[in-house]
GROMACS .gro file of C-alpha atoms in nm:
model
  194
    1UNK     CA    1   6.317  -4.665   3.413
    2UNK     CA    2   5.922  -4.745   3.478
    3UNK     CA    3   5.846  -5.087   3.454
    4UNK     CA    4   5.501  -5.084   3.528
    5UNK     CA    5   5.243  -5.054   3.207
    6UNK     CA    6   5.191  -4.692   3.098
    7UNK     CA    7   4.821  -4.805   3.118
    8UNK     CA    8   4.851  -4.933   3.467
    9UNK     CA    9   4.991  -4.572   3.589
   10UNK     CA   10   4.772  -4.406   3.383
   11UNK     CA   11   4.485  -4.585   3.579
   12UNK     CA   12   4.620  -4.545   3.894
   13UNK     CA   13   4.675  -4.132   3.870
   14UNK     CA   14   4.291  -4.125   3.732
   15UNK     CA   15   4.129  -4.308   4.016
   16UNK     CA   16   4.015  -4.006   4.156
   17UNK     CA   17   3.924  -3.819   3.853
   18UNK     CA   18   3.747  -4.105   3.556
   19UNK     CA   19   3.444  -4.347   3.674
   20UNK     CA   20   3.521  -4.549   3.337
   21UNK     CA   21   3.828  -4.628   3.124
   22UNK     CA   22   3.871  -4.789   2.801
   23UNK     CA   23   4.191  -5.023   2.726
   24UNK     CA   24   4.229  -5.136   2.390
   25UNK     CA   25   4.500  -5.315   2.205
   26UNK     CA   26   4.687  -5.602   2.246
   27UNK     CA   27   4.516  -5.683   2.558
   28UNK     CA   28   4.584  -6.060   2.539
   29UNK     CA   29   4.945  -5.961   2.560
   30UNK     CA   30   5.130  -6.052   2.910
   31UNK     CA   31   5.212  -5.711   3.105
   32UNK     CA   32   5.479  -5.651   3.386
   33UNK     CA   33   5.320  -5.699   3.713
   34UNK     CA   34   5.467  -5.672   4.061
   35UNK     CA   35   5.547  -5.999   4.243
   36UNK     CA   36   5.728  -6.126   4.545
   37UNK     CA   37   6.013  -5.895   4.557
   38UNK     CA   38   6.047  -5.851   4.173
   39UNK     CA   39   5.863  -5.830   3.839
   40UNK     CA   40   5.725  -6.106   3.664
   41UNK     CA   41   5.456  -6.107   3.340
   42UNK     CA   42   5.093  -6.146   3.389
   43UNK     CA   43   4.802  -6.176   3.161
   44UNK     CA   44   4.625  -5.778   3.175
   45UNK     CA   45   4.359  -5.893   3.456
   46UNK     CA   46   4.596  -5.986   3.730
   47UNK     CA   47   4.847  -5.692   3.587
   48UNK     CA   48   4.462  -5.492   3.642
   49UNK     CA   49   4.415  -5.653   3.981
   50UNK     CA   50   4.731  -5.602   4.125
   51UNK     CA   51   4.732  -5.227   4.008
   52UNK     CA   52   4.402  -5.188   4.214
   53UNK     CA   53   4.477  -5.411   4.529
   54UNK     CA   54   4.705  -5.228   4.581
   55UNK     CA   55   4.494  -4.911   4.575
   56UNK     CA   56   4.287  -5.089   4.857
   57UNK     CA   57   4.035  -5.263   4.605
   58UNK     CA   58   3.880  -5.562   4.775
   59UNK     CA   59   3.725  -5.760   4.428
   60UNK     CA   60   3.664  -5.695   4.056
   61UNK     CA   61   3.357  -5.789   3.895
   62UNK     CA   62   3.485  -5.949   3.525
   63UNK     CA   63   3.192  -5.971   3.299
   64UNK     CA   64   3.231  -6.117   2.935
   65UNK     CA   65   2.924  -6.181   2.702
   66UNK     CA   66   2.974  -6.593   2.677
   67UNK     CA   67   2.982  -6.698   3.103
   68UNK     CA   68   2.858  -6.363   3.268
   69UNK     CA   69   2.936  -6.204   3.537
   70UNK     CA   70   3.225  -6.380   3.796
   71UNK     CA   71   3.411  -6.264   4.102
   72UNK     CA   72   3.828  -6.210   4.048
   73UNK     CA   73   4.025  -6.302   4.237
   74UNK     CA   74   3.883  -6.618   4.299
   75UNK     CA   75   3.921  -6.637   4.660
   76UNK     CA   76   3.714  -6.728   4.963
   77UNK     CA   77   3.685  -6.356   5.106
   78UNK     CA   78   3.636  -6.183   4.754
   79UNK     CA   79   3.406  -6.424   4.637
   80UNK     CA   80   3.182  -6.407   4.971
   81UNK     CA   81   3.195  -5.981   4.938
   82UNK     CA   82   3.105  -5.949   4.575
   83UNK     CA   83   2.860  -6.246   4.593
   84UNK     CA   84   2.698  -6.081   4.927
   85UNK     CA   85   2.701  -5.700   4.767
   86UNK     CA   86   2.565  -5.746   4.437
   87UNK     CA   87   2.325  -6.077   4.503
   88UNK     CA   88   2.537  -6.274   4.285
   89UNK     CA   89   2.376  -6.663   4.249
   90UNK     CA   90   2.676  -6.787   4.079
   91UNK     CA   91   2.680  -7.159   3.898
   92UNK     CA   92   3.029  -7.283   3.860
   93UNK     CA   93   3.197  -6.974   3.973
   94UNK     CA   94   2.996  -6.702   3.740
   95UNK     CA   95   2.633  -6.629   3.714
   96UNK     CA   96   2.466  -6.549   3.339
   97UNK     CA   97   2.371  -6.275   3.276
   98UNK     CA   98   2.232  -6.041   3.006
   99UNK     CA   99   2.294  -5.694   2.905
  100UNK     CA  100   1.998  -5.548   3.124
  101UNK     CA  101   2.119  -5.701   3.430
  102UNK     CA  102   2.463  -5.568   3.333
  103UNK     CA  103   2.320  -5.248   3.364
  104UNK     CA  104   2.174  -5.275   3.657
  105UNK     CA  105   2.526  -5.415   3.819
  106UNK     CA  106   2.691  -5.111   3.633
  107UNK     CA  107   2.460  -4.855   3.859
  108UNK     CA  108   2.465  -5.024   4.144
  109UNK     CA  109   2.909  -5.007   4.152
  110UNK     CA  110   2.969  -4.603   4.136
  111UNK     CA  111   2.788  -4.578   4.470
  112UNK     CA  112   2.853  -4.885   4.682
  113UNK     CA  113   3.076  -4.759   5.015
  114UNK     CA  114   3.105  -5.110   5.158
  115UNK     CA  115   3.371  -5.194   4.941
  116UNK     CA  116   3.592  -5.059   4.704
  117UNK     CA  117   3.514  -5.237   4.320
  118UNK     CA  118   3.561  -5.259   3.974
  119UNK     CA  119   3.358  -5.403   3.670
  120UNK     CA  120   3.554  -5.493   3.362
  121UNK     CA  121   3.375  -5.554   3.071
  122UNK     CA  122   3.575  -5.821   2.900
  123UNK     CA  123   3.549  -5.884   2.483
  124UNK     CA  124   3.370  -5.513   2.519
  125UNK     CA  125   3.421  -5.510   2.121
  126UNK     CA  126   3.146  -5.813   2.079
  127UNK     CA  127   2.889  -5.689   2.274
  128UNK     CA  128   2.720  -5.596   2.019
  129UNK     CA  129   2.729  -5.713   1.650
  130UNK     CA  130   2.732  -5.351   1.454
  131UNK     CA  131   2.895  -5.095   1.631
  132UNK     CA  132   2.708  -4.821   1.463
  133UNK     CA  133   2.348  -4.968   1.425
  134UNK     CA  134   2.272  -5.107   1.796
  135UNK     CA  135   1.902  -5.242   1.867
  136UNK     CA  136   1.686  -5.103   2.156
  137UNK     CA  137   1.832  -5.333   2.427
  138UNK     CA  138   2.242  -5.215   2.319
  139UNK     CA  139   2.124  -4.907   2.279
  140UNK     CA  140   1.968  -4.882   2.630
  141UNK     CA  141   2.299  -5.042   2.764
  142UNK     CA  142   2.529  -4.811   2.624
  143UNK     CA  143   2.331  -4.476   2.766
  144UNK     CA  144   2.313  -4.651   3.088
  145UNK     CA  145   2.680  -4.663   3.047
  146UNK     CA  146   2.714  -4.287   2.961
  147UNK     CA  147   2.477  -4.224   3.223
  148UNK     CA  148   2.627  -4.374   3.524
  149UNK     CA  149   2.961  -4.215   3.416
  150UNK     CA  150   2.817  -3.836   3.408
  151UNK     CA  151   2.652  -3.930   3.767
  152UNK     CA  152   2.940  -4.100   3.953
  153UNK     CA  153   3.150  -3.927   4.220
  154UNK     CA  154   3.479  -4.017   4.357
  155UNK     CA  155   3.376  -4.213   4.701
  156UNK     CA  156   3.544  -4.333   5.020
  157UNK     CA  157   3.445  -4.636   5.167
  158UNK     CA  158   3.229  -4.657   5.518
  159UNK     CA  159   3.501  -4.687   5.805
  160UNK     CA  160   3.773  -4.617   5.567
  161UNK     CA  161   4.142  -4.437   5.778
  162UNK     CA  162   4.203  -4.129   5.583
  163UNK     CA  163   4.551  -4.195   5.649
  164UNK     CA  164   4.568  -4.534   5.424
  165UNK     CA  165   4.528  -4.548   5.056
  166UNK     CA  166   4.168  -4.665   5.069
  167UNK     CA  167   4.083  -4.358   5.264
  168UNK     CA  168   4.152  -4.171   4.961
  169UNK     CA  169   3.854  -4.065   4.750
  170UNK     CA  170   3.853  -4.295   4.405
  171UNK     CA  171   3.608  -4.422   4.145
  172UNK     CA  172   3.486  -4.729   4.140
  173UNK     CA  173   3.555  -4.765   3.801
  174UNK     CA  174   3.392  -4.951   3.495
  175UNK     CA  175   3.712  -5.066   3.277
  176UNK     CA  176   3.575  -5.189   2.938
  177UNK     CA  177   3.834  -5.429   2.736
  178UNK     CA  178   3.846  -5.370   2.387
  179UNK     CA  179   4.047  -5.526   2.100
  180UNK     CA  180   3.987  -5.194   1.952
  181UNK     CA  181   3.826  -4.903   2.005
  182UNK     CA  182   3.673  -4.855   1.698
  183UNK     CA  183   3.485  -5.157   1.757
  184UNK     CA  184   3.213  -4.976   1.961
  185UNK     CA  185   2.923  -4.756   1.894
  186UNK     CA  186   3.133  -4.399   1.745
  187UNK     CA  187   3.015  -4.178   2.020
  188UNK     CA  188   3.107  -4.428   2.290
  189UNK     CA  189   3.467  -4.271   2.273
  190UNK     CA  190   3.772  -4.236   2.460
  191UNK     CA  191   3.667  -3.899   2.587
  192UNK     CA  192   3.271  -4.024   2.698
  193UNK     CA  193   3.450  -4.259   2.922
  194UNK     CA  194   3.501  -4.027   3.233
   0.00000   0.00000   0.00000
């Protein structure tokens, strides 16, 4: 029997092949992560984080509407890499920022080969206050979203062994959290998320 989180495989076999995903649910629900030598439960980011170390990920970008943008996992090496890649001036361990500079961040991951990334977008479903009636700035966000998700390729990081796991060809992948799906814009579906 599969302990791991459907979710968690499901991410892992579309590395290569999706450049965004979309969890929803009961994402503030503890999730069986590896640990040690055994199994233990973990909130969904270090379930996430775990999941993509593993896949020779070096940092995730975690970005939620109230404190920003922040480095996980907070650790001397990952902090230096994602602060030194994407200019981060962090205050207290995240830096503000809005939903234009999000975008910017969001364009800037598909393509970096000096490290493998991820952004999630955490409380994804309060972004924006009606779904289905976004201003100009949401709006813009959302196809730059679409955009970078038609555009990304699969990459391989500079220097990278082809014999190792992060010589593989994978996404650097947006992951948007949701409490449910229907809580953003209609056309921002399951199946735009590539």
């Amino acid at each position: 029997m599969e302990l791991t989180p459907r979710w968690i495989r499901d991410l892992e076999r579309l590395l290569p092949i999706r450049s965004q995903y979309i969890v929803a649910g009961n994402i503030r629900d503890s999730f069986l992560t590896p640990f040690q030598d055994g199994m233990t439960l973990a909130p969904l980011l270090r379930c996430l984080w775990n999941a993509l170390q593993a896949q020779g990920y070096r940092f995730l970008l975690v970005y939620n509407p109230v404190e920003g943008l922040r480095p996980y996992p907070n650790e001397p090496e990952a902090l230096e890499l994602a602060t030194r890649l994407f200019d981060l001036k962090l205050q207290e361990g995240a830096m503000p920022m809005s939903l234009e500079g999000l975008s910017g961040v969001m364009e800037k991951l598909p393509f970096l080969r000096e490290a493998r990334c991820a952004l999630v977008i955490d409380f994804a479903s309060r972004l924006v206050r009606q779904p289905d009636h976004l201003d100009a700035t949401e709006h813009r966000f959302f196809v730059a979203a679409e955009r970078v998700s038609l555009a990304a390729n699969p990459i391989v990081p500079r220097g990278a062994d082809i014999n190792t796991p992060l010589g593989k060809a994978r996404f650097n992948p947006v992951v948007w959290l949701v409490n449910r799906a229907q809580d953003l814009p209609s056309w921002f579906t399951l199946d735009s998320a590539r």
